[in-house]
JSON list of C-alpha atoms in Angstrom, two decimals:
[
{"chain": "A", "resi": 1, "resn": "GLY", "atom": "CA", "xyz": [-96.09, -52.74, 14.95]},
{"chain": "A", "resi": 2, "resn": "GLU", "atom": "CA", "xyz": [-95.32, -51.55, 11.45]},
{"chain": "A", "resi": 3, "resn": "SER", "atom": "CA", "xyz": [-97.49, -52.93, 8.76]},
{"chain": "A", "resi": 4, "resn": "VAL", "atom": "CA", "xyz": [-95.71, -51.49, 5.68]},
{"chain": "A", "resi": 5, "resn": "GLY", "atom": "CA", "xyz": [-94.73, -54.97, 4.33]},
{"chain": "A", "resi": 6, "resn": "LEU", "atom": "CA", "xyz": [-98.09, -56.68, 5.21]},
{"chain": "A", "resi": 7, "resn": "HIS", "atom": "CA", "xyz": [-99.30, -57.05, 1.46]},
{"chain": "A", "resi": 8, "resn": "LEU", "atom": "CA", "xyz": [-95.87, -56.71, -0.30]},
{"chain": "A", "resi": 9, "resn": "PRO", "atom": "CA", "xyz": [-94.07, -59.56, -2.29]},
{"chain": "A", "resi": 10, "resn": "THR", "atom": "CA", "xyz": [-91.41, -61.10, -0.19]},
{"chain": "A", "resi": 11, "resn": "LEU", "atom": "CA", "xyz": [-88.04, -62.25, -1.05]},
{"chain": "A", "resi": 12, "resn": "SER", "atom": "CA", "xyz": [-86.19, -64.45, 1.38]},
{"chain": "A", "resi": 13, "resn": "VAL", "atom": "CA", "xyz": [-82.52, -65.05, 1.19]},
{"chain": "A", "resi": 14, "resn": "GLN", "atom": "CA", "xyz": [-79.75, -66.67, 3.34]},
{"chain": "A", "resi": 15, "resn": "GLU", "atom": "CA", "xyz": [-77.33, -64.47, 5.07]},
{"chain": "A", "resi": 16, "resn": "GLY", "atom": "CA", "xyz": [-74.26, -64.09, 2.76]},
{"chain": "A", "resi": 17, "resn": "ASP", "atom": "CA", "xyz": [-76.18, -64.89, -0.49]},
{"chain": "A", "resi": 18, "resn": "ASN", "atom": "CA", "xyz": [-76.72, -62.17, -3.04]},
{"chain": "A", "resi": 19, "resn": "SER", "atom": "CA", "xyz": [-80.25, -60.77, -3.46]},
{"chain": "A", "resi": 20, "resn": "ILE", "atom": "CA", "xyz": [-81.88, -59.58, -6.66]},
{"chain": "A", "resi": 21, "resn": "ILE", "atom": "CA", "xyz": [-84.94, -57.19, -6.26]},
{"chain": "A", "resi": 22, "resn": "ASN", "atom": "CA", "xyz": [-86.81, -56.49, -9.39]},
{"chain": "A", "resi": 23, "resn": "CYS", "atom": "CA", "xyz": [-88.99, -53.61, -10.53]},
{"chain": "A", "resi": 24, "resn": "ALA", "atom": "CA", "xyz": [-91.08, -53.08, -13.69]},
{"chain": "A", "resi": 25, "resn": "TYR", "atom": "CA", "xyz": [-91.88, -49.51, -14.59]},
{"chain": "A", "resi": 26, "resn": "SER", "atom": "CA", "xyz": [-94.60, -48.39, -17.12]},
{"chain": "A", "resi": 27, "resn": "ASN", "atom": "CA", "xyz": [-93.56, -45.00, -18.27]},
{"chain": "A", "resi": 28, "resn": "SER", "atom": "CA", "xyz": [-91.16, -45.25, -21.23]},
{"chain": "A", "resi": 29, "resn": "ALA", "atom": "CA", "xyz": [-90.49, -41.56, -21.02]},
{"chain": "A", "resi": 30, "resn": "SER", "atom": "CA", "xyz": [-88.94, -42.01, -17.32]},
{"chain": "A", "resi": 31, "resn": "ASP", "atom": "CA", "xyz": [-85.32, -41.12, -17.40]},
{"chain": "A", "resi": 32, "resn": "TYR", "atom": "CA", "xyz": [-84.23, -41.14, -13.77]},
{"chain": "A", "resi": 33, "resn": "PHE", "atom": "CA", "xyz": [-84.63, -44.08, -11.31]},
{"chain": "A", "resi": 34, "resn": "ILE", "atom": "CA", "xyz": [-84.08, -44.55, -7.51]},
{"chain": "A", "resi": 35, "resn": "TRP", "atom": "CA", "xyz": [-83.97, -47.42, -5.13]},
{"chain": "A", "resi": 36, "resn": "TYR", "atom": "CA", "xyz": [-85.02, -46.66, -1.53]},
{"chain": "A", "resi": 37, "resn": "LYS", "atom": "CA", "xyz": [-84.77, -48.89, 1.61]},
{"chain": "A", "resi": 38, "resn": "GLN", "atom": "CA", "xyz": [-87.60, -48.51, 4.29]},
{"chain": "A", "resi": 39, "resn": "GLU", "atom": "CA", "xyz": [-86.91, -50.23, 7.55]},
{"chain": "A", "resi": 40, "resn": "SER", "atom": "CA", "xyz": [-89.77, -50.79, 10.00]},
{"chain": "A", "resi": 41, "resn": "GLY", "atom": "CA", "xyz": [-90.82, -47.54, 11.64]},
{"chain": "A", "resi": 42, "resn": "LYS", "atom": "CA", "xyz": [-88.59, -45.31, 9.42]},
{"chain": "A", "resi": 43, "resn": "GLY", "atom": "CA", "xyz": [-88.82, -43.23, 6.30]},
{"chain": "A", "resi": 44, "resn": "PRO", "atom": "CA", "xyz": [-87.50, -44.33, 2.98]},
{"chain": "A", "resi": 45, "resn": "GLN", "atom": "CA", "xyz": [-83.53, -44.15, 2.81]},
{"chain": "A", "resi": 46, "resn": "PHE", "atom": "CA", "xyz": [-81.78, -43.44, -0.54]},
{"chain": "A", "resi": 47, "resn": "ILE", "atom": "CA", "xyz": [-79.69, -46.35, -1.66]},
{"chain": "A", "resi": 48, "resn": "ILE", "atom": "CA", "xyz": [-78.61, -45.71, -5.32]},
{"chain": "A", "resi": 49, "resn": "ASP", "atom": "CA", "xyz": [-79.87, -44.04, -8.45]},
{"chain": "A", "resi": 50, "resn": "ILE", "atom": "CA", "xyz": [-79.37, -44.26, -12.19]},
{"chain": "A", "resi": 51, "resn": "ARG", "atom": "CA", "xyz": [-80.09, -42.23, -15.27]},
{"chain": "A", "resi": 52, "resn": "SER", "atom": "CA", "xyz": [-81.42, -43.57, -18.51]},
{"chain": "A", "resi": 53, "resn": "ASN", "atom": "CA", "xyz": [-78.15, -42.99, -20.36]},
{"chain": "A", "resi": 54, "resn": "MET", "atom": "CA", "xyz": [-76.51, -45.77, -18.26]},
{"chain": "A", "resi": 55, "resn": "ASP", "atom": "CA", "xyz": [-77.55, -49.46, -17.93]},
{"chain": "A", "resi": 56, "resn": "LYS", "atom": "CA", "xyz": [-75.48, -50.17, -14.82]},
{"chain": "A", "resi": 57, "resn": "ARG", "atom": "CA", "xyz": [-74.29, -48.35, -11.79]},
{"chain": "A", "resi": 58, "resn": "GLN", "atom": "CA", "xyz": [-72.43, -49.64, -8.66]},
{"chain": "A", "resi": 59, "resn": "GLY", "atom": "CA", "xyz": [-72.35, -48.60, -5.26]},
{"chain": "A", "resi": 60, "resn": "GLN", "atom": "CA", "xyz": [-71.09, -50.24, -1.95]},
{"chain": "A", "resi": 61, "resn": "ARG", "atom": "CA", "xyz": [-72.43, -53.74, -2.10]},
{"chain": "A", "resi": 62, "resn": "VAL", "atom": "CA", "xyz": [-75.22, -52.65, -4.40]},
{"chain": "A", "resi": 63, "resn": "THR", "atom": "CA", "xyz": [-75.66, -52.52, -8.11]},
{"chain": "A", "resi": 64, "resn": "VAL", "atom": "CA", "xyz": [-78.53, -51.24, -10.07]},
{"chain": "A", "resi": 65, "resn": "LEU", "atom": "CA", "xyz": [-79.29, -52.45, -13.66]},
{"chain": "A", "resi": 66, "resn": "LEU", "atom": "CA", "xyz": [-81.55, -50.73, -16.07]},
{"chain": "A", "resi": 67, "resn": "ASN", "atom": "CA", "xyz": [-83.06, -52.35, -19.03]},
{"chain": "A", "resi": 68, "resn": "LYS", "atom": "CA", "xyz": [-85.01, -49.66, -21.01]},
{"chain": "A", "resi": 69, "resn": "THR", "atom": "CA", "xyz": [-86.09, -52.03, -23.71]},
{"chain": "A", "resi": 70, "resn": "VAL", "atom": "CA", "xyz": [-88.33, -54.09, -21.41]},
{"chain": "A", "resi": 71, "resn": "LYS", "atom": "CA", "xyz": [-88.72, -51.27, -18.85]},
{"chain": "A", "resi": 72, "resn": "HIS", "atom": "CA", "xyz": [-87.08, -53.27, -16.07]},
{"chain": "A", "resi": 73, "resn": "LEU", "atom": "CA", "xyz": [-85.03, -52.25, -13.07]},
{"chain": "A", "resi": 74, "resn": "SER", "atom": "CA", "xyz": [-83.13, -54.40, -10.62]},
{"chain": "A", "resi": 75, "resn": "LEU", "atom": "CA", "xyz": [-81.31, -53.89, -7.39]},
{"chain": "A", "resi": 76, "resn": "GLN", "atom": "CA", "xyz": [-78.55, -56.42, -6.71]},
{"chain": "A", "resi": 77, "resn": "ILE", "atom": "CA", "xyz": [-77.22, -56.64, -3.01]},
{"chain": "A", "resi": 78, "resn": "ALA", "atom": "CA", "xyz": [-74.03, -58.61, -2.62]},
{"chain": "A", "resi": 79, "resn": "ALA", "atom": "CA", "xyz": [-73.43, -60.71, 0.57]},
{"chain": "A", "resi": 80, "resn": "THR", "atom": "CA", "xyz": [-76.76, -59.90, 2.01]},
{"chain": "A", "resi": 81, "resn": "GLN", "atom": "CA", "xyz": [-76.57, -59.11, 5.79]},
{"chain": "A", "resi": 82, "resn": "PRO", "atom": "CA", "xyz": [-79.38, -59.16, 8.43]},
{"chain": "A", "resi": 83, "resn": "GLY", "atom": "CA", "xyz": [-79.31, -55.35, 8.39]},
{"chain": "A", "resi": 84, "resn": "ASP", "atom": "CA", "xyz": [-80.50, -55.51, 4.83]},
{"chain": "A", "resi": 85, "resn": "SER", "atom": "CA", "xyz": [-83.80, -56.74, 5.98]},
{"chain": "A", "resi": 86, "resn": "ALA", "atom": "CA", "xyz": [-86.33, -54.06, 4.90]},
{"chain": "A", "resi": 87, "resn": "VAL", "atom": "CA", "xyz": [-88.88, -53.11, 2.24]},
{"chain": "A", "resi": 88, "resn": "TYR", "atom": "CA", "xyz": [-87.20, -51.88, -1.06]},
{"chain": "A", "resi": 89, "resn": "PHE", "atom": "CA", "xyz": [-89.01, -49.42, -3.37]},
{"chain": "A", "resi": 90, "resn": "CYS", "atom": "CA", "xyz": [-87.90, -48.28, -6.92]},
{"chain": "A", "resi": 91, "resn": "ALA", "atom": "CA", "xyz": [-89.12, -44.88, -7.93]},
{"chain": "A", "resi": 92, "resn": "GLU", "atom": "CA", "xyz": [-88.95, -43.15, -11.30]},
{"chain": "A", "resi": 93, "resn": "SER", "atom": "CA", "xyz": [-89.24, -39.60, -12.76]},
{"chain": "A", "resi": 94, "resn": "THR", "atom": "CA", "xyz": [-89.45, -38.03, -16.02]},
{"chain": "A", "resi": 95, "resn": "GLY", "atom": "CA", "xyz": [-87.73, -35.11, -17.63]},
{"chain": "A", "resi": 96, "resn": "GLY", "atom": "CA", "xyz": [-85.46, -34.05, -14.91]},
{"chain": "A", "resi": 97, "resn": "GLY", "atom": "CA", "xyz": [-88.54, -33.11, -12.70]},
{"chain": "A", "resi": 98, "resn": "ASN", "atom": "CA", "xyz": [-88.90, -33.82, -9.12]},
{"chain": "A", "resi": 99, "resn": "LYS", "atom": "CA", "xyz": [-92.06, -35.82, -9.10]},
{"chain": "A", "resi": 100, "resn": "LEU", "atom": "CA", "xyz": [-91.28, -39.47, -8.11]},
{"chain": "A", "resi": 101, "resn": "THR", "atom": "CA", "xyz": [-93.54, -42.35, -8.81]},
{"chain": "A", "resi": 102, "resn": "PHE", "atom": "CA", "xyz": [-92.95, -45.21, -6.53]},
{"chain": "A", "resi": 103, "resn": "GLY", "atom": "CA", "xyz": [-93.30, -49.08, -7.30]},
{"chain": "A", "resi": 104, "resn": "THR", "atom": "CA", "xyz": [-95.16, -51.49, -5.12]},
{"chain": "A", "resi": 105, "resn": "GLY", "atom": "CA", "xyz": [-92.15, -52.50, -3.12]},
{"chain": "A", "resi": 106, "resn": "THR", "atom": "CA", "xyz": [-90.56, -55.76, -2.07]},
{"chain": "A", "resi": 107, "resn": "GLN", "atom": "CA", "xyz": [-90.00, -57.04, 1.46]},
{"chain": "A", "resi": 108, "resn": "LEU", "atom": "CA", "xyz": [-86.49, -58.54, 1.78]},
{"chain": "A", "resi": 109, "resn": "LYS", "atom": "CA", "xyz": [-86.10, -61.02, 4.57]},
{"chain": "A", "resi": 110, "resn": "VAL", "atom": "CA", "xyz": [-82.57, -62.19, 5.55]},
{"chain": "A", "resi": 111, "resn": "GLU", "atom": "CA", "xyz": [-82.36, -65.62, 7.20]},
{"chain": "A", "resi": 112, "resn": "LEU", "atom": "CA", "xyz": [-79.63, -66.47, 9.43]},
{"chain": "B", "resi": 1, "resn": "SER", "atom": "CA", "xyz": [-78.19, -35.40, 2.67]},
{"chain": "B", "resi": 2, "resn": "ALA", "atom": "CA", "xyz": [-80.60, -33.15, 4.61]},
{"chain": "B", "resi": 3, "resn": "VAL", "atom": "CA", "xyz": [-81.90, -33.86, 8.20]},
{"chain": "B", "resi": 4, "resn": "ILE", "atom": "CA", "xyz": [-85.61, -33.85, 8.17]},
{"chain": "B", "resi": 5, "resn": "SER", "atom": "CA", "xyz": [-87.78, -33.84, 11.38]},
{"chain": "B", "resi": 6, "resn": "GLN", "atom": "CA", "xyz": [-91.54, -34.57, 11.41]},
{"chain": "B", "resi": 7, "resn": "LYS", "atom": "CA", "xyz": [-93.84, -33.93, 14.23]},
{"chain": "B", "resi": 8, "resn": "PRO", "atom": "CA", "xyz": [-95.80, -35.83, 15.72]},
{"chain": "B", "resi": 9, "resn": "SER", "atom": "CA", "xyz": [-94.11, -39.16, 15.04]},
{"chain": "B", "resi": 10, "resn": "ARG", "atom": "CA", "xyz": [-97.48, -40.79, 15.61]},
{"chain": "B", "resi": 11, "resn": "ASP", "atom": "CA", "xyz": [-100.91, -39.94, 16.84]},
{"chain": "B", "resi": 12, "resn": "ILE", "atom": "CA", "xyz": [-104.37, -41.47, 17.51]},
{"chain": "B", "resi": 13, "resn": "CYS", "atom": "CA", "xyz": [-107.19, -39.16, 16.52]},
{"chain": "B", "resi": 14, "resn": "GLN", "atom": "CA", "xyz": [-110.94, -39.18, 16.58]},
{"chain": "B", "resi": 15, "resn": "ARG", "atom": "CA", "xyz": [-113.00, -39.04, 13.38]},
{"chain": "B", "resi": 16, "resn": "GLY", "atom": "CA", "xyz": [-114.09, -35.69, 12.53]},
{"chain": "B", "resi": 17, "resn": "THR", "atom": "CA", "xyz": [-111.08, -33.92, 13.85]},
{"chain": "B", "resi": 18, "resn": "SER", "atom": "CA", "xyz": [-107.99, -32.43, 12.07]},
{"chain": "B", "resi": 19, "resn": "LEU", "atom": "CA", "xyz": [-104.28, -32.99, 12.57]},
{"chain": "B", "resi": 20, "resn": "THR", "atom": "CA", "xyz": [-101.42, -30.75, 11.49]},
{"chain": "B", "resi": 21, "resn": "ILE", "atom": "CA", "xyz": [-98.19, -32.43, 10.72]},
{"chain": "B", "resi": 22, "resn": "GLN", "atom": "CA", "xyz": [-94.99, -30.41, 10.75]},
{"chain": "B", "resi": 23, "resn": "CYS", "atom": "CA", "xyz": [-91.94, -30.94, 8.62]},
{"chain": "B", "resi": 24, "resn": "GLN", "atom": "CA", "xyz": [-88.57, -29.15, 9.43]},
{"chain": "B", "resi": 25, "resn": "VAL", "atom": "CA", "xyz": [-85.44, -29.45, 7.43]},
{"chain": "B", "resi": 26, "resn": "ASP", "atom": "CA", "xyz": [-82.00, -28.26, 8.43]},
{"chain": "B", "resi": 27, "resn": "SER", "atom": "CA", "xyz": [-81.21, -26.50, 5.20]},
{"chain": "B", "resi": 28, "resn": "GLN", "atom": "CA", "xyz": [-83.02, -24.30, 2.74]},
{"chain": "B", "resi": 29, "resn": "VAL", "atom": "CA", "xyz": [-84.74, -26.18, -0.04]},
{"chain": "B", "resi": 30, "resn": "THR", "atom": "CA", "xyz": [-86.90, -25.05, -2.83]},
{"chain": "B", "resi": 31, "resn": "MET", "atom": "CA", "xyz": [-89.14, -28.05, -3.10]},
{"chain": "B", "resi": 32, "resn": "MET", "atom": "CA", "xyz": [-90.77, -30.09, -0.36]},
{"chain": "B", "resi": 33, "resn": "PHE", "atom": "CA", "xyz": [-93.22, -32.91, -0.95]},
{"chain": "B", "resi": 34, "resn": "TRP", "atom": "CA", "xyz": [-95.87, -34.70, 0.95]},
{"chain": "B", "resi": 35, "resn": "TYR", "atom": "CA", "xyz": [-96.62, -38.47, 0.50]},
{"chain": "B", "resi": 36, "resn": "ARG", "atom": "CA", "xyz": [-99.18, -40.86, 1.98]},
{"chain": "B", "resi": 37, "resn": "GLN", "atom": "CA", "xyz": [-98.30, -44.56, 2.53]},
{"chain": "B", "resi": 38, "resn": "GLN", "atom": "CA", "xyz": [-101.35, -46.63, 3.33]},
{"chain": "B", "resi": 39, "resn": "PRO", "atom": "CA", "xyz": [-100.91, -49.85, 5.38]},
{"chain": "B", "resi": 40, "resn": "GLY", "atom": "CA", "xyz": [-98.98, -52.44, 3.33]},
{"chain": "B", "resi": 41, "resn": "GLN", "atom": "CA", "xyz": [-98.66, -50.24, 0.27]},
{"chain": "B", "resi": 42, "resn": "SER", "atom": "CA", "xyz": [-96.32, -47.94, -1.55]},
{"chain": "B", "resi": 43, "resn": "LEU", "atom": "CA", "xyz": [-95.85, -44.23, -1.37]},
{"chain": "B", "resi": 44, "resn": "THR", "atom": "CA", "xyz": [-98.34, -41.88, -3.17]},
{"chain": "B", "resi": 45, "resn": "LEU", "atom": "CA", "xyz": [-97.64, -38.21, -3.76]},
{"chain": "B", "resi": 46, "resn": "ILE", "atom": "CA", "xyz": [-100.21, -35.95, -2.20]},
{"chain": "B", "resi": 47, "resn": "ALA", "atom": "CA", "xyz": [-98.70, -32.50, -3.21]},
{"chain": "B", "resi": 48, "resn": "THR", "atom": "CA", "xyz": [-95.65, -30.53, -3.95]},
{"chain": "B", "resi": 49, "resn": "ALA", "atom": "CA", "xyz": [-95.10, -27.49, -1.74]},
{"chain": "B", "resi": 50, "resn": "ASN", "atom": "CA", "xyz": [-93.00, -24.50, -2.96]},
{"chain": "B", "resi": 51, "resn": "GLN", "atom": "CA", "xyz": [-92.29, -21.52, -0.80]},
{"chain": "B", "resi": 52, "resn": "GLY", "atom": "CA", "xyz": [-94.30, -18.57, -1.85]},
{"chain": "B", "resi": 53, "resn": "SER", "atom": "CA", "xyz": [-96.78, -20.31, -3.99]},
{"chain": "B", "resi": 54, "resn": "GLU", "atom": "CA", "xyz": [-99.86, -22.52, -3.48]},
{"chain": "B", "resi": 55, "resn": "ALA", "atom": "CA", "xyz": [-99.13, -26.28, -3.25]},
{"chain": "B", "resi": 56, "resn": "THR", "atom": "CA", "xyz": [-99.66, -28.38, -6.48]},
{"chain": "B", "resi": 57, "resn": "TYR", "atom": "CA", "xyz": [-102.01, -31.28, -5.62]},
{"chain": "B", "resi": 58, "resn": "GLU", "atom": "CA", "xyz": [-101.96, -34.64, -7.34]},
{"chain": "B", "resi": 59, "resn": "SER", "atom": "CA", "xyz": [-105.02, -36.30, -8.71]},
{"chain": "B", "resi": 60, "resn": "GLY", "atom": "CA", "xyz": [-107.26, -37.48, -5.98]},
{"chain": "B", "resi": 61, "resn": "PHE", "atom": "CA", "xyz": [-106.04, -35.13, -3.39]},
{"chain": "B", "resi": 62, "resn": "VAL", "atom": "CA", "xyz": [-107.69, -31.74, -2.83]},
{"chain": "B", "resi": 63, "resn": "ILE", "atom": "CA", "xyz": [-106.66, -28.57, -0.74]},
{"chain": "B", "resi": 64, "resn": "ASP", "atom": "CA", "xyz": [-109.78, -28.64, 1.41]},
{"chain": "B", "resi": 65, "resn": "LYS", "atom": "CA", "xyz": [-108.89, -32.12, 2.75]},
{"chain": "B", "resi": 66, "resn": "PHE", "atom": "CA", "xyz": [-105.09, -31.71, 2.81]},
{"chain": "B", "resi": 67, "resn": "PRO", "atom": "CA", "xyz": [-104.25, -27.95, 3.25]},
{"chain": "B", "resi": 68, "resn": "ILE", "atom": "CA", "xyz": [-100.56, -27.37, 3.06]},
{"chain": "B", "resi": 69, "resn": "SER", "atom": "CA", "xyz": [-98.46, -24.31, 4.23]},
{"chain": "B", "resi": 70, "resn": "ARG", "atom": "CA", "xyz": [-95.02, -23.45, 3.08]},
{"chain": "B", "resi": 71, "resn": "PRO", "atom": "CA", "xyz": [-94.08, -20.20, 5.05]},
{"chain": "B", "resi": 72, "resn": "ASN", "atom": "CA", "xyz": [-90.29, -20.49, 4.35]},
{"chain": "B", "resi": 73, "resn": "LEU", "atom": "CA", "xyz": [-87.54, -22.59, 2.92]},
{"chain": "B", "resi": 74, "resn": "THR", "atom": "CA", "xyz": [-87.11, -24.89, 5.84]},
{"chain": "B", "resi": 75, "resn": "PHE", "atom": "CA", "xyz": [-90.57, -25.62, 7.04]},
{"chain": "B", "resi": 76, "resn": "SER", "atom": "CA", "xyz": [-93.97, -27.05, 5.79]},
{"chain": "B", "resi": 77, "resn": "THR", "atom": "CA", "xyz": [-97.18, -28.27, 7.33]},
{"chain": "B", "resi": 78, "resn": "LEU", "atom": "CA", "xyz": [-99.78, -30.63, 6.10]},
{"chain": "B", "resi": 79, "resn": "THR", "atom": "CA", "xyz": [-103.17, -30.85, 7.78]},
{"chain": "B", "resi": 80, "resn": "VAL", "atom": "CA", "xyz": [-105.41, -33.87, 7.47]},
{"chain": "B", "resi": 81, "resn": "SER", "atom": "CA", "xyz": [-108.95, -32.39, 7.77]},
{"chain": "B", "resi": 82, "resn": "ASN", "atom": "CA", "xyz": [-112.13, -33.88, 9.04]},
{"chain": "B", "resi": 83, "resn": "MET", "atom": "CA", "xyz": [-110.59, -37.35, 9.45]},
{"chain": "B", "resi": 84, "resn": "SER", "atom": "CA", "xyz": [-112.06, -40.75, 8.97]},
{"chain": "B", "resi": 85, "resn": "PRO", "atom": "CA", "xyz": [-110.62, -44.04, 9.49]},
{"chain": "B", "resi": 86, "resn": "GLU", "atom": "CA", "xyz": [-109.66, -44.31, 5.86]},
{"chain": "B", "resi": 87, "resn": "ASP", "atom": "CA", "xyz": [-107.13, -41.52, 6.54]},
{"chain": "B", "resi": 88, "resn": "SER", "atom": "CA", "xyz": [-105.14, -44.01, 8.76]},
{"chain": "B", "resi": 89, "resn": "SER", "atom": "CA", "xyz": [-101.70, -43.96, 7.16]},
{"chain": "B", "resi": 90, "resn": "ILE", "atom": "CA", "xyz": [-98.24, -42.92, 7.36]},
{"chain": "B", "resi": 91, "resn": "TYR", "atom": "CA", "xyz": [-97.75, -39.39, 6.14]},
{"chain": "B", "resi": 92, "resn": "LEU", "atom": "CA", "xyz": [-94.23, -38.55, 5.01]},
{"chain": "B", "resi": 93, "resn": "CYS", "atom": "CA", "xyz": [-92.49, -35.35, 3.86]},
{"chain": "B", "resi": 94, "resn": "SER", "atom": "CA", "xyz": [-89.44, -35.29, 1.65]},
{"chain": "B", "resi": 95, "resn": "VAL", "atom": "CA", "xyz": [-87.09, -32.63, 0.32]},
{"chain": "B", "resi": 96, "resn": "GLU", "atom": "CA", "xyz": [-85.13, -32.34, -2.80]},
{"chain": "B", "resi": 97, "resn": "GLY", "atom": "CA", "xyz": [-81.50, -33.09, -2.48]},
{"chain": "B", "resi": 98, "resn": "GLN", "atom": "CA", "xyz": [-78.57, -31.19, -3.96]},
{"chain": "B", "resi": 99, "resn": "GLY", "atom": "CA", "xyz": [-78.77, -33.27, -7.04]},
{"chain": "B", "resi": 100, "resn": "LYS", "atom": "CA", "xyz": [-82.40, -32.07, -7.43]},
{"chain": "B", "resi": 101, "resn": "ASP", "atom": "CA", "xyz": [-83.74, -35.37, -8.59]},
{"chain": "B", "resi": 102, "resn": "ILE", "atom": "CA", "xyz": [-83.04, -37.15, -5.26]},
{"chain": "B", "resi": 103, "resn": "GLN", "atom": "CA", "xyz": [-85.55, -36.84, -2.52]},
{"chain": "B", "resi": 104, "resn": "TYR", "atom": "CA", "xyz": [-84.71, -37.39, 1.16]},
{"chain": "B", "resi": 105, "resn": "PHE", "atom": "CA", "xyz": [-87.47, -38.37, 3.55]},
{"chain": "B", "resi": 106, "resn": "GLY", "atom": "CA", "xyz": [-88.44, -37.76, 7.16]},
{"chain": "B", "resi": 107, "resn": "ALA", "atom": "CA", "xyz": [-89.27, -40.67, 9.39]},
{"chain": "B", "resi": 108, "resn": "GLY", "atom": "CA", "xyz": [-92.97, -40.11, 8.90]},
{"chain": "B", "resi": 109, "resn": "THR", "atom": "CA", "xyz": [-96.07, -39.53, 10.90]},
{"chain": "B", "resi": 110, "resn": "ARG", "atom": "CA", "xyz": [-98.17, -42.73, 11.80]},
{"chain": "B", "resi": 111, "resn": "LEU", "atom": "CA", "xyz": [-101.93, -41.60, 12.02]},
{"chain": "B", "resi": 112, "resn": "SER", "atom": "CA", "xyz": [-104.56, -43.83, 13.31]},
{"chain": "B", "resi": 113, "resn": "VAL", "atom": "CA", "xyz": [-108.17, -42.54, 13.13]},
{"chain": "B", "resi": 114, "resn": "LEU", "atom": "CA", "xyz": [-110.78, -44.09, 15.40]}
]
């Protein structure tokens, strides 16, 4: 089976609860951030993005918060569902370029 | 978003051999990217492939080990050469989205080297 999440930090939540996944980035020059969801056996799927001129952006059931002062990014998932179980990666880029640098990832497990 | 197809989806190879992975996208894109995802780890960019020019490799990756072709705006290949068990990984291609900063990924090629 897939071993993507074997060494990753894990967040376990109850179905229906809200999830918060955190990401620290190191490059203060990064100005664009993305969250990806990777299910077992699949490639990363785009969830939501945010530029550095914003501190919050909302999508459908997801919210991304950006704190540039402490170089911290979070993904909030409302009313977490079993289908949200996956590995979540943040990624950053600099200067409008295309090169993405990925964070270490967090395994989200939704318990029924 | 673009539809990206990777072939093969998985393979088991003997050490010392080479494997070529194909990436096909359903629309023309300027930039394509190749990543490696080792077991239990995050994604690491191998190289950026632009049509009509040589690929740009990241630190730690060299053309002799990972030759890349980009013959047109919808297709690219990555070859993993002279494989060893340490090359066992998931190899992913991605393409830039219309917003340019976003990247969309294929399903990946799961490679095991014995």
